[in-house]
GROMACS .gro file of C-alpha atoms in nm:
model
  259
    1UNK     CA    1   2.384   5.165  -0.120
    2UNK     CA    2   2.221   4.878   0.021
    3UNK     CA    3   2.028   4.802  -0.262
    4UNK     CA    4   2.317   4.865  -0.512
    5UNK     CA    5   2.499   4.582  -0.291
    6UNK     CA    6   2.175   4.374  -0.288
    7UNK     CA    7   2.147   4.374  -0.645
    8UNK     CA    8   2.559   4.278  -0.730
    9UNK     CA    9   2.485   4.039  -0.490
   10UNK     CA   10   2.239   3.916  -0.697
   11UNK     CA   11   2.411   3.908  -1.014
   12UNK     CA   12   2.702   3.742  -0.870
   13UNK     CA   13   2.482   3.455  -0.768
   14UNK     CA   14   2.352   3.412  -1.111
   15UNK     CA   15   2.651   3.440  -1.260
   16UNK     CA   16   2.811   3.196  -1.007
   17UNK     CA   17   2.543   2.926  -1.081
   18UNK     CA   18   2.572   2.973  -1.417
   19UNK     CA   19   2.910   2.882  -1.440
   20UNK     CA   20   2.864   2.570  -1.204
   21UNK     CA   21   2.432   2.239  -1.222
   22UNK     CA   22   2.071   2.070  -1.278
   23UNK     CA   23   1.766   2.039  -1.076
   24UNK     CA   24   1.907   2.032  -0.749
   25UNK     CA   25   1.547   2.158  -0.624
   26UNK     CA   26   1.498   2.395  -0.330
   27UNK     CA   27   1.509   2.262   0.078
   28UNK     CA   28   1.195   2.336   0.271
   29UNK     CA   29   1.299   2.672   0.444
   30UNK     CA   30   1.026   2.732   0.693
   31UNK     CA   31   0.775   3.027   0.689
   32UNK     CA   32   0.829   3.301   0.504
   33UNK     CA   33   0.726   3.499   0.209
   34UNK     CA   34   1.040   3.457  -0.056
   35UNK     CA   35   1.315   3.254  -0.083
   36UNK     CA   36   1.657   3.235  -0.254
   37UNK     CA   37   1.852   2.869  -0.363
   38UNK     CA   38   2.147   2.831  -0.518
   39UNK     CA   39   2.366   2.487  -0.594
   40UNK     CA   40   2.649   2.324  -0.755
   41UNK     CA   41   2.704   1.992  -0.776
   42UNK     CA   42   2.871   1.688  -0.955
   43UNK     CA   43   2.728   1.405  -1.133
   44UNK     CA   44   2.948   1.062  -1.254
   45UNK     CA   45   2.860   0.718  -1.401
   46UNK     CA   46   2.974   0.456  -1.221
   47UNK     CA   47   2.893   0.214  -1.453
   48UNK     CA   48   2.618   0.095  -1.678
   49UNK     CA   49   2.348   0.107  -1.416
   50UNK     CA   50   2.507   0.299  -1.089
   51UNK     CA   51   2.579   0.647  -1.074
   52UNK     CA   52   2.652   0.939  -0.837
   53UNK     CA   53   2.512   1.290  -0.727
   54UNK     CA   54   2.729   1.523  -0.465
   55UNK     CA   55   2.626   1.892  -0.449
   56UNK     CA   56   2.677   2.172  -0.206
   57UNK     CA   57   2.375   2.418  -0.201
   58UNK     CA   58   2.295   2.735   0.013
   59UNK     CA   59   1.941   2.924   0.117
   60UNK     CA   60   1.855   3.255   0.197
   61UNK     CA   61   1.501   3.368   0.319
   62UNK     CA   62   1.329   3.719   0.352
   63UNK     CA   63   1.113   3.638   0.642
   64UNK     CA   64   0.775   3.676   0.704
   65UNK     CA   65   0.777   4.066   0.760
   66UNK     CA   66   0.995   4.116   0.433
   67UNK     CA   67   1.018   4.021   0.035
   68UNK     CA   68   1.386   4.035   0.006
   69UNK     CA   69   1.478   3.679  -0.032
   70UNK     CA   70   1.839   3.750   0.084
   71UNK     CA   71   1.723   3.896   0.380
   72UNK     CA   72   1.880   3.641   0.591
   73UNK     CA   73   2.106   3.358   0.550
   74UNK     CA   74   1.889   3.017   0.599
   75UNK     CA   75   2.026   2.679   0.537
   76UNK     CA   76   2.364   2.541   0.425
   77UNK     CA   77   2.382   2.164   0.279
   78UNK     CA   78   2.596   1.891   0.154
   79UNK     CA   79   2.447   1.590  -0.008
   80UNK     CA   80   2.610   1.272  -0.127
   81UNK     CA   81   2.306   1.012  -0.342
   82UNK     CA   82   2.415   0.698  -0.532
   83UNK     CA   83   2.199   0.580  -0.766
   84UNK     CA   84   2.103   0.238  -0.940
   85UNK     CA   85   1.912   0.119  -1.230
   86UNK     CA   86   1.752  -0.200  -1.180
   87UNK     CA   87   1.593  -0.185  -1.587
   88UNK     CA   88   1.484   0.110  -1.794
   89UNK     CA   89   1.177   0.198  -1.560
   90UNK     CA   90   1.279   0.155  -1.204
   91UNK     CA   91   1.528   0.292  -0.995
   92UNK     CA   92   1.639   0.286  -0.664
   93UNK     CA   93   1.873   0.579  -0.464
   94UNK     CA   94   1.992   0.607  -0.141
   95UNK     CA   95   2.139   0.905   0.040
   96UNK     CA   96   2.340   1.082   0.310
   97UNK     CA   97   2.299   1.464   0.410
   98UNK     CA   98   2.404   1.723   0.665
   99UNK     CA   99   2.194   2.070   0.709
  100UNK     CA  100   2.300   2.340   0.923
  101UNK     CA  101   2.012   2.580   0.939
  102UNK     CA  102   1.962   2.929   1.121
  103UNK     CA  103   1.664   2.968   1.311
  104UNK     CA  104   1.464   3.318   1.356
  105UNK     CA  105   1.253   3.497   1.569
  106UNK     CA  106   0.899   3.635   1.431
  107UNK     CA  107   1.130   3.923   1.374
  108UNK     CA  108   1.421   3.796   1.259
  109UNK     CA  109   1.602   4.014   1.535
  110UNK     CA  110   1.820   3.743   1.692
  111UNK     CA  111   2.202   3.708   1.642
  112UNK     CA  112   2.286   3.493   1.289
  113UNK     CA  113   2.559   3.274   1.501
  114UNK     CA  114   2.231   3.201   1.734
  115UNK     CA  115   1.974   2.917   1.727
  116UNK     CA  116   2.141   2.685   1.500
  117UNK     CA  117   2.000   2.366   1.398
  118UNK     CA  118   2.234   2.089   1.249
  119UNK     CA  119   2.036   1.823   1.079
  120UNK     CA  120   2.178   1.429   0.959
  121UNK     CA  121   1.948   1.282   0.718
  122UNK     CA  122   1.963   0.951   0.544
  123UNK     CA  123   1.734   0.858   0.324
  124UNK     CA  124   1.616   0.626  -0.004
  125UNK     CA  125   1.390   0.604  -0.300
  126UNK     CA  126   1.212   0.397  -0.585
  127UNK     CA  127   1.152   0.587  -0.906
  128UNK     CA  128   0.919   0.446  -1.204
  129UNK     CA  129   0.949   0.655  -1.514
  130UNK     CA  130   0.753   0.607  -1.811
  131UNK     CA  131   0.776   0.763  -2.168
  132UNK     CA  132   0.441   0.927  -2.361
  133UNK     CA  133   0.573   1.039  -2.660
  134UNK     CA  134   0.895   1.276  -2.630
  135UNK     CA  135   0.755   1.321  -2.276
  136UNK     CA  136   0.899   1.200  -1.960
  137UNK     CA  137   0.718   1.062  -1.676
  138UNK     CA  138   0.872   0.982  -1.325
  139UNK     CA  139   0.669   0.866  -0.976
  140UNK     CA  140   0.870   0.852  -0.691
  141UNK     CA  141   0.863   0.783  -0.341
  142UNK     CA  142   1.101   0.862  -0.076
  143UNK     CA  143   1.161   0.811   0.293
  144UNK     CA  144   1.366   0.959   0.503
  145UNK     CA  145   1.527   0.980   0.886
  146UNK     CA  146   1.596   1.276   1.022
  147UNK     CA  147   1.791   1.371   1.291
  148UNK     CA  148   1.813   1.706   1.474
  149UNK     CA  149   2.114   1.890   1.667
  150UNK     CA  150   2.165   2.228   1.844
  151UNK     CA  151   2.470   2.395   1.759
  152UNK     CA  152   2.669   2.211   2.014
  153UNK     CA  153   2.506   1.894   1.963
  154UNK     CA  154   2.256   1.913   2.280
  155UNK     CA  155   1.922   1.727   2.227
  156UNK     CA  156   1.613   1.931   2.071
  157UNK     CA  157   1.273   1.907   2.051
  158UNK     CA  158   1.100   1.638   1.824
  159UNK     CA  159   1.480   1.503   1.751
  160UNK     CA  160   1.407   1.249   1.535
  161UNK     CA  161   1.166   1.242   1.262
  162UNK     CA  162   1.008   0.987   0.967
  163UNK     CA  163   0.910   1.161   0.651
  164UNK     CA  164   0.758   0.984   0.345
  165UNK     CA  165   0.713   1.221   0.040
  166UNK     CA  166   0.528   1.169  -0.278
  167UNK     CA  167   0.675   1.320  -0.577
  168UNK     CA  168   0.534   1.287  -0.954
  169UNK     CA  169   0.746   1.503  -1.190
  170UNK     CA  170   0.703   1.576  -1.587
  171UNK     CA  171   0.969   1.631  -1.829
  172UNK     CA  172   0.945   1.838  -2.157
  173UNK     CA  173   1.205   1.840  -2.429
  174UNK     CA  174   1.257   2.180  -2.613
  175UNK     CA  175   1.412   2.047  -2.931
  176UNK     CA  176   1.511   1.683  -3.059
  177UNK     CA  177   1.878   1.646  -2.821
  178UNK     CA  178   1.725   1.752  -2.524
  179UNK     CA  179   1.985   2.061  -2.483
  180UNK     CA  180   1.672   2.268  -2.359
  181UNK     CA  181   1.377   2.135  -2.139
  182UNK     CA  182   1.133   2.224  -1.899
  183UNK     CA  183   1.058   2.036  -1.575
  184UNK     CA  184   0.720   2.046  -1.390
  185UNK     CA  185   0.702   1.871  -1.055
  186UNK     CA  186   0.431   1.862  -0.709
  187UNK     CA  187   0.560   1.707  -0.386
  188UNK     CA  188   0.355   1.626  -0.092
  189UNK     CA  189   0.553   1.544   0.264
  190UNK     CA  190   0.406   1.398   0.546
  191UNK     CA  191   0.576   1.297   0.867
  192UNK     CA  192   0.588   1.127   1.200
  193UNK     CA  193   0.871   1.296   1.504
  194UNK     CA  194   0.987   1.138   1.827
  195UNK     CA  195   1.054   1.438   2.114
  196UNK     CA  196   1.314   1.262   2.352
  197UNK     CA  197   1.055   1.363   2.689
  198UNK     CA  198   0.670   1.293   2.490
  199UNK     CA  199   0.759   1.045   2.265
  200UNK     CA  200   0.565   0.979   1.909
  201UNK     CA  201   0.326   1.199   1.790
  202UNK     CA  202   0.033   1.119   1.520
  203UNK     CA  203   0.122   1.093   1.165
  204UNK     CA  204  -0.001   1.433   0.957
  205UNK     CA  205   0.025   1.590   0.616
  206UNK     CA  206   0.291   1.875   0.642
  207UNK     CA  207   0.325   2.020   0.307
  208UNK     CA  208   0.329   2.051  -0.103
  209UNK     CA  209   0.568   2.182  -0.309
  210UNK     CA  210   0.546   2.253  -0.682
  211UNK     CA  211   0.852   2.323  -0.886
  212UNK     CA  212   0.863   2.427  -1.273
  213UNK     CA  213   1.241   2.448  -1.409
  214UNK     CA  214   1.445   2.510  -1.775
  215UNK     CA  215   1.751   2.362  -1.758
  216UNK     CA  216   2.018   2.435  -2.036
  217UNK     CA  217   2.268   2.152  -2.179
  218UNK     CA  218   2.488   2.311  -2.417
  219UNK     CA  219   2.663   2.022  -2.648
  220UNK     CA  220   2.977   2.191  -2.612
  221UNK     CA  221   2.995   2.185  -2.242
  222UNK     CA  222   2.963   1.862  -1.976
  223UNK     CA  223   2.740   2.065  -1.749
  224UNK     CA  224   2.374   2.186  -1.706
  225UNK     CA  225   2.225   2.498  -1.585
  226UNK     CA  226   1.865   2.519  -1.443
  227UNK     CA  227   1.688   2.812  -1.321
  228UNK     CA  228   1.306   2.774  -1.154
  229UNK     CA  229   1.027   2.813  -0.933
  230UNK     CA  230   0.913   2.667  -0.598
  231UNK     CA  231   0.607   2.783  -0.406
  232UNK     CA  232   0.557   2.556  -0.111
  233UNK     CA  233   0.234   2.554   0.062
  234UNK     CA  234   0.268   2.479   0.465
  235UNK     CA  235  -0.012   2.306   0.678
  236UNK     CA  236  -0.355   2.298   0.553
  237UNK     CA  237  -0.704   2.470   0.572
  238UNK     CA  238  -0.711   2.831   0.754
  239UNK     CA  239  -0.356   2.729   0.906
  240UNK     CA  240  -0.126   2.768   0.541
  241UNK     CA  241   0.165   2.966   0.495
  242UNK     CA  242   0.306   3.045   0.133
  243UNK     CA  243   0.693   3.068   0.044
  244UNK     CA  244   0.818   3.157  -0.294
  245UNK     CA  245   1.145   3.011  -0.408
  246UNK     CA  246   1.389   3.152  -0.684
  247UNK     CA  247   1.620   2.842  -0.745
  248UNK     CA  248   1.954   2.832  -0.968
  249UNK     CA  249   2.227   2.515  -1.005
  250UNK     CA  250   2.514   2.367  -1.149
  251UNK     CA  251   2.568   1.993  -1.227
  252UNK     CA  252   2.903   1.940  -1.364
  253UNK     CA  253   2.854   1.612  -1.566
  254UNK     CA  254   3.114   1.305  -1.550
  255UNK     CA  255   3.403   1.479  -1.468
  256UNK     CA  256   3.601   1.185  -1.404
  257UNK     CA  257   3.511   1.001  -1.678
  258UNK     CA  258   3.835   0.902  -1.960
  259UNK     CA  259   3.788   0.999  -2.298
   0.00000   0.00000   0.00000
């Protein structure tokens, strides 16, 4: 039975996202062996050279004692990005976000309404994208503030963090509109935090992510679908963990554009 209800479950996430966005790519969820994302957000041009990004995206994680990746809920977030084109290679985007994330146990036997962590983020970004033949190249780097919450807004430890990540990303068309693609992308984060009683602590590598995505742009439909991979690789040398992600989203193209 609770397979059976696993599995609809399943389905009805799928089918969800496939009615709903593109490349919205997976949060960091912590340590554990599998991972669920799903996402649906909007896109609109602004203009000529600004646009916008809003999406709404939810995790689930197995744990590290299980392989169902909707073992238990993870992560909700809302993200709002604006974007500008300074010329056809460089771009800048800045951001606001809110994460409320549960946090487990070694055996996931606490209470879900328990250990909450609400998270405000702002961050921004330069992106330099070059073209080698039908192929797409983009660079980018991207730095963020965090800031970190209990569930009732009490302080936490390491509260307030700087994060720099380094992101180089390759796009491949299918056929000659770009309605199908693939996307291949690695990520590395590193990052500084300020605990609120010790102060700053060194500078260190944290983690790499690699993503590979097909996204789907029908021509009859403002909208793209993308299903993919993450595996993100935590800490370094005998002190790694290993999560695998199955990621799914929306983006609803220009909805408020006039014909």
């Amino acid at each position: 039975m609770i397979m059976n209800t696993r599995f609809l479950a399943l389905i009805f996430c799928f089918l969800f996202t496939i009615a709903a966005f593109a490349q919205l790519t997976p949060p960091g969820l912590g340590e554990t062996n599998t991972a669920f994302w799903s996402a649906i957000g909007v896109s609109q041009k602004l203009n000529e050279k600004n646009s916008s990004k809003t999406y709404f995206g939810a995790g689930y994680i197995s744990g590290t004692e299980a392989e169902d990746p909707f073992n238990a809920p993870s992560i909700i977030v809302l993200n709002q990005e604006f974007y500008h084109k300074l010329n056809s290679k460089w771009q800048y985007s800045y951001a606001l976000s809110y994460r409320r994330q549960h946090e487990y146990d070694e055996q996931f036997d606490k209470p879900e309404e328990a250990d909450i962590r609400q998270e405000f983020r702002v961050y921004g970004r330069f992106s330099y994208t070059t073209y080698i033949g039908s192929l797409k190249w983009s660079t980018t780097v991207r730095q963020e503030v965090r800031k970190f919450f209990s569930d009732d807004f009490a302080q936490v430890e390491n509260s307030l963090q700087l994060r720099t990540r380094l992101k180089t990303q390759l796009f491949v068309p299918l056929d000659h509109d770009s309605h199908n693609s693939f996307m291949g992308s690695a990520e590395a984060l590193f990052a500084v935090a300020n605990d609120h009683n010790e102060g700053w602590d060194s500078p260190e590598y944290k983690e790499v992510r690699f993503c590979l995505y097909y996204s789907y742009s029908p021509e009859s439909m403002p909208v793209t679908f993308d299903i993919g991979y993450m595996n993100d690789l935590i800490g370094n040398g005998h002190d790694t963990a290993d999560a695998s992600y199955i990621a799914m989203d929306i983006i609803i193209k220009d909805p408020f554009s006039h014909s």
